[in-house]
Coordinates of C-alpha atoms in Angstrom, one line a residue:
M1 CA 109.1 102.5 68.5
G2 CA 108.8 99.8 71.2
K3 CA 112.4 98.6 70.8
E4 CA 113.7 102.2 70.9
S5 CA 111.8 102.8 74.1
I6 CA 113.4 99.7 75.7
M7 CA 116.9 100.9 74.7
E8 CA 116.3 104.3 76.1
L9 CA 115.2 102.8 79.5
R10 CA 118.2 100.6 79.5
Q11 CA 120.5 103.5 78.8
L12 CA 119.0 105.4 81.7
R13 CA 119.5 102.5 84.1
Y14 CA 123.1 102.0 82.9
F15 CA 123.8 105.7 83.3
V16 CA 122.4 105.9 86.9
V17 CA 124.4 102.9 88.0
L18 CA 127.6 104.3 86.5
A19 CA 126.9 107.7 88.0
K20 CA 126.6 106.1 91.5
E21 CA 129.6 103.8 91.1
L22 CA 131.9 106.1 89.1
N23 CA 133.7 103.0 88.0
F24 CA 133.0 101.1 84.7
T25 CA 134.1 97.7 86.1
R26 CA 131.9 97.9 89.2
A27 CA 129.0 99.3 87.3
A28 CA 129.2 96.5 84.7
E29 CA 129.3 93.9 87.5
K30 CA 126.2 95.4 89.1
L31 CA 124.4 95.5 85.8
F32 CA 125.5 91.9 84.9
V33 CA 127.0 93.0 81.6
S34 CA 130.5 93.2 80.3
Q35 CA 132.3 96.6 80.2
P36 CA 132.2 97.1 76.4
P37 CA 128.4 97.1 76.1
L38 CA 128.2 99.5 79.0
S39 CA 130.7 101.9 77.5
L40 CA 128.8 101.7 74.1
Q41 CA 125.4 102.5 75.7
I42 CA 126.9 105.5 77.6
A43 CA 128.6 106.7 74.4
N44 CA 125.3 106.4 72.5
L45 CA 123.5 108.3 75.2
E46 CA 126.0 111.1 75.2
Q47 CA 125.8 111.3 71.4
E48 CA 122.0 111.5 71.5
L49 CA 122.1 114.2 74.2
G50 CA 124.9 116.1 72.5
S51 CA 126.6 116.5 75.8
K52 CA 129.4 114.9 77.8
L53 CA 128.0 113.1 80.9
F54 CA 131.3 111.9 82.3
Y55 CA 134.9 113.0 82.4
R56 CA 137.1 109.9 82.0
T57 CA 140.7 109.5 82.7
S58 CA 142.8 106.3 83.0
R59 CA 142.3 106.4 86.7
S60 CA 138.9 107.9 87.4
V61 CA 135.4 108.7 86.2
E62 CA 133.6 111.9 87.2
L63 CA 130.2 113.3 86.4
S64 CA 130.2 116.4 84.4
E65 CA 127.9 119.3 85.3
A66 CA 125.5 118.2 82.7
G67 CA 125.8 114.6 84.0
K68 CA 124.9 115.8 87.5
I69 CA 121.7 117.5 86.2
F70 CA 120.8 114.5 84.1
M71 CA 121.3 112.2 87.0
T72 CA 118.7 114.1 89.0
H73 CA 116.1 113.7 86.2
C74 CA 117.0 110.1 85.5
Q75 CA 116.7 109.1 89.1
A76 CA 113.3 110.8 89.3
I77 CA 112.1 109.0 86.1
L78 CA 113.3 105.6 87.3
D79 CA 111.7 106.1 90.8
R80 CA 108.4 107.1 89.1
L81 CA 108.6 104.0 86.9
D82 CA 109.2 101.8 90.0
Q83 CA 106.2 103.4 91.6
A84 CA 104.1 102.8 88.5
C85 CA 105.1 99.1 88.5
D86 CA 104.3 98.8 92.2
H87 CA 101.0 100.4 91.6
V88 CA 100.1 98.0 88.8
K89 CA 101.0 95.1 91.0
Q90 CA 99.0 96.4 93.9
V91 CA 95.9 96.8 91.7
E92 CA 96.4 93.4 90.1
K93 CA 96.6 91.7 93.5
G94 CA 93.4 93.5 94.7
L95 CA 95.4 95.5 97.2
E96 CA 94.3 98.8 95.6
G97 CA 91.2 99.8 93.8
Q98 CA 87.5 100.6 94.5
V99 CA 84.6 98.4 95.5
Q100 CA 81.0 99.8 95.3
I101 CA 78.5 97.8 97.3
G102 CA 74.8 98.0 97.1
L103 CA 72.9 97.1 100.3
S104 CA 69.8 97.8 102.3
G105 CA 69.4 99.3 105.7
S106 CA 69.0 96.0 107.5
H107 CA 72.5 95.0 106.4
F108 CA 74.0 97.8 108.5
M109 CA 72.4 96.0 111.5
G110 CA 74.0 92.6 110.7
P111 CA 77.5 91.3 110.6
L112 CA 78.6 93.1 107.4
P113 CA 80.0 96.3 109.1
Y114 CA 82.3 94.1 111.2
F115 CA 83.8 92.5 108.1
I116 CA 84.2 95.8 106.3
G117 CA 86.1 97.3 109.2
E118 CA 88.5 94.3 109.2
F119 CA 88.9 94.4 105.4
R120 CA 89.7 98.1 105.4
A121 CA 92.3 97.7 108.1
A122 CA 93.9 94.8 106.1
R123 CA 93.7 96.6 102.7
P124 CA 93.7 100.4 103.4
R125 CA 94.3 101.2 99.8
V126 CA 91.0 99.6 98.6
E127 CA 88.2 102.2 98.7
I128 CA 84.9 100.8 99.9
I129 CA 81.8 102.7 98.9
L130 CA 78.5 101.7 100.4
R131 CA 75.4 102.6 98.4
E132 CA 72.3 102.2 100.5
M133 CA 69.3 101.6 98.3
K134 CA 65.9 99.9 98.1
P135 CA 66.2 96.2 97.6
A136 CA 64.2 96.5 94.3
D137 CA 66.8 98.9 93.0
H138 CA 69.8 96.5 93.6
L139 CA 69.7 94.4 90.5
R140 CA 69.2 97.4 88.2
S141 CA 72.2 99.1 89.7
L142 CA 74.2 95.9 89.4
Y143 CA 73.2 95.5 85.7
D144 CA 74.1 99.1 85.0
G145 CA 77.4 99.0 86.8
G146 CA 76.3 101.4 89.5
V147 CA 77.5 98.9 92.1
D148 CA 80.0 96.1 91.8
I149 CA 78.5 93.8 94.5
S150 CA 74.9 93.7 95.7
V151 CA 74.2 92.3 99.2
L152 CA 70.6 91.1 99.3
R153 CA 68.3 88.3 100.6
N154 CA 66.7 86.9 97.4
P155 CA 69.3 86.4 94.7
S156 CA 68.4 86.7 91.0
E157 CA 68.9 83.7 88.7
H158 CA 69.8 85.9 85.8
P159 CA 72.6 84.2 83.7
D160 CA 74.7 87.3 83.7
L161 CA 74.9 87.4 87.5
S162 CA 76.3 85.0 90.0
A163 CA 75.3 84.6 93.6
Q164 CA 77.3 83.5 96.6
L165 CA 75.6 82.6 99.9
L166 CA 77.2 84.6 102.7
W167 CA 75.4 83.5 105.9
R168 CA 72.1 82.0 107.0
D169 CA 69.6 84.4 108.5
P170 CA 66.4 82.6 109.5
V171 CA 63.2 84.5 109.5
M172 CA 61.6 84.8 113.0
A173 CA 58.5 86.2 114.6
V174 CA 59.0 89.6 116.3
L175 CA 56.6 90.0 119.2
P176 CA 56.0 92.6 122.0
L177 CA 57.2 91.4 125.4
N178 CA 53.7 90.9 126.7
H179 CA 52.3 89.1 123.7
R180 CA 50.4 85.9 124.2
L181 CA 53.0 84.0 122.1
A182 CA 56.0 85.5 123.7
K183 CA 56.3 82.6 126.2
K184 CA 56.7 80.0 123.5
R185 CA 60.2 79.2 122.2
K186 CA 58.9 78.5 118.7
I187 CA 55.6 79.2 117.0
H188 CA 53.8 78.3 113.7
L189 CA 53.4 81.0 111.1
S190 CA 49.7 80.2 111.2
D191 CA 49.6 81.4 114.9
L192 CA 49.9 84.9 113.5
R193 CA 46.7 84.5 111.4
D194 CA 44.6 87.0 113.5
E195 CA 47.4 89.3 114.4
S196 CA 47.9 92.9 113.2
M197 CA 51.2 92.8 111.3
V198 CA 53.9 95.3 110.3
L199 CA 55.2 94.2 106.9
L200 CA 57.5 95.4 104.2
H201 CA 55.8 96.7 101.1
P202 CA 55.5 93.5 99.0
E203 CA 56.6 95.3 95.9
S204 CA 59.8 96.6 97.6
S205 CA 61.7 93.3 97.1
A206 CA 61.4 89.6 96.3
Y207 CA 62.1 89.0 99.9
A208 CA 59.2 91.1 101.0
Q209 CA 56.9 89.3 98.5
S210 CA 58.1 86.0 99.8
I211 CA 56.9 86.9 103.3
F212 CA 53.5 87.9 102.1
D213 CA 53.2 84.7 99.9
A214 CA 54.2 82.5 102.8
C215 CA 51.3 83.8 104.9
V216 CA 48.9 83.3 102.0
A217 CA 50.2 79.7 101.6
E218 CA 49.4 79.2 105.3
G219 CA 45.8 80.1 104.5
F220 CA 45.6 83.7 105.6
V221 CA 46.1 87.2 104.1
P222 CA 48.1 89.3 106.6
R223 CA 46.2 91.9 108.5
V224 CA 48.5 94.8 107.8
A225 CA 48.7 97.5 110.5
Q226 CA 51.6 99.2 108.7
N227 CA 53.7 98.8 105.6
V228 CA 57.3 100.0 105.8
I229 CA 60.3 100.1 103.4
E230 CA 63.1 99.0 105.7
M231 CA 63.3 96.1 108.2
P232 CA 64.6 98.1 111.2
A233 CA 61.4 100.2 111.0
M234 CA 59.4 97.0 111.4
V235 CA 61.2 96.2 114.7
N236 CA 60.6 99.7 116.0
W237 CA 56.9 99.6 115.2
V238 CA 56.6 96.2 117.1
A239 CA 58.4 97.8 120.1
A240 CA 55.8 100.6 119.9
G241 CA 53.0 98.1 120.2
L242 CA 51.6 98.5 116.7
G243 CA 51.6 94.8 115.9
V244 CA 53.9 91.8 115.2
A245 CA 56.4 91.3 112.4
L246 CA 58.5 88.7 110.6
A247 CA 62.2 89.6 110.4
P248 CA 65.6 88.0 110.0
A249 CA 67.3 86.8 113.2
S250 CA 70.3 89.2 112.6
L251 CA 68.0 92.1 113.8
A252 CA 67.3 90.5 117.2
H253 CA 69.7 92.9 119.0
I254 CA 67.6 96.0 118.0
R255 CA 65.3 97.2 120.8
K256 CA 66.5 94.3 122.9
G257 CA 64.6 94.1 126.1
E258 CA 61.5 95.6 124.5
I259 CA 60.6 92.8 122.1
V260 CA 61.3 89.1 121.6
F261 CA 62.2 87.1 118.6
R262 CA 60.7 83.6 118.3
G263 CA 61.6 80.9 115.9
L264 CA 59.2 79.6 113.3
V265 CA 58.5 75.9 112.6
D266 CA 57.2 74.2 109.5
T267 CA 58.1 77.0 107.2
T268 CA 60.6 77.5 104.3
L269 CA 60.9 81.2 104.9
T270 CA 64.5 82.5 105.0
G271 CA 66.3 85.8 105.1
D272 CA 69.6 84.3 104.1
V273 CA 72.1 86.9 102.8
Y274 CA 73.8 86.6 99.4
A275 CA 76.4 88.6 97.5
M276 CA 75.7 89.0 93.8
I277 CA 78.2 90.1 91.2
R278 CA 78.3 90.5 87.4
Q279 CA 79.7 87.3 85.7
H280 CA 82.2 89.3 83.7
N281 CA 83.4 91.7 86.4
N282 CA 87.2 91.6 86.1
Q283 CA 88.2 94.1 88.8
P284 CA 90.8 92.5 91.1
A285 CA 89.8 94.6 94.1
V286 CA 86.1 93.5 93.8
H287 CA 87.1 89.8 93.6
A288 CA 89.5 90.2 96.5
F289 CA 86.7 91.7 98.6
L290 CA 84.2 89.0 97.7
D291 CA 86.7 86.2 98.3
A292 CA 87.6 87.7 101.7
L293 CA 84.0 88.2 102.6
T294 CA 83.1 84.6 101.7
T295 CA 86.0 83.2 103.7
W296 CA 85.2 85.4 106.7
A297 CA 81.5 84.5 106.6
K298 CA 82.5 80.8 107.0
G299 CA 84.7 81.5 110.0
S300 CA 84.2 81.7 113.7
A301 CA 84.1 85.5 113.8
L302 CA 80.7 85.6 112.2
K303 CA 79.3 83.0 114.6
K304 CA 80.6 85.1 117.5
I305 CA 78.9 88.3 116.2
C306 CA 75.6 86.5 115.5
G307 CA 75.7 84.8 118.8
A308 CA 75.6 81.4 117.2

């Protein structure tokens, strides 16, 4: 069956070229074959169809009425086949497809939207679907195939997943403008020992738990004024005077002029951003997106956006 299909396709191509040239010699030259094989294929095609496709004389070749109709269908078939081949190539090169990305609210505030805008402009046939979800739900969705890439701050070490560092995002203290520590350029985590704090629910993510654990390691249990689910809410509560917080530096532009971000010393706390993907994800568009994101994250565009 496969060989027969190849012959049929060759016959169609031979027929279309001859129908355009209306000359066996020129058609054979364009097809890079000698004239006898061309004549044989056309004769076989006519025999299979049971209809004359060409009128031949010693001086000319003309399409029959049946040949004119057949030409319309053949050209459409070959055009569609060319489109299919092009489509396959686009998908294989990662120029077409779909990428589903799991991310949390804080990532809408960082540099990621800038990259997505550039990527969509460069590859408009790749559909980017953003799925906002709680950090704790990311890995489950990644395992289940609900998302292709998960953007998060504490990567899993599961053997079926791989993590790629995108950019550094140091954790900083978030303080009201009139706070006693606001005049310092950097502070110690222990300086917040007696402060009312706005914290993420520790069970909401590994990152949130790491914040709580870091405070305990410094010898104090945070005095929680409010627990929230998303980081932008923390910053807003600090601006409202409810307490202080610990948040990634990428959120420093939120409520600018109402709060201050101050660096921490003597701490291993980090809010670095990673992209995680299933080890055996073979979707070209997904890998094209991740490769482009990784390259972009190392470039000057990111530094400009982050003010570095």
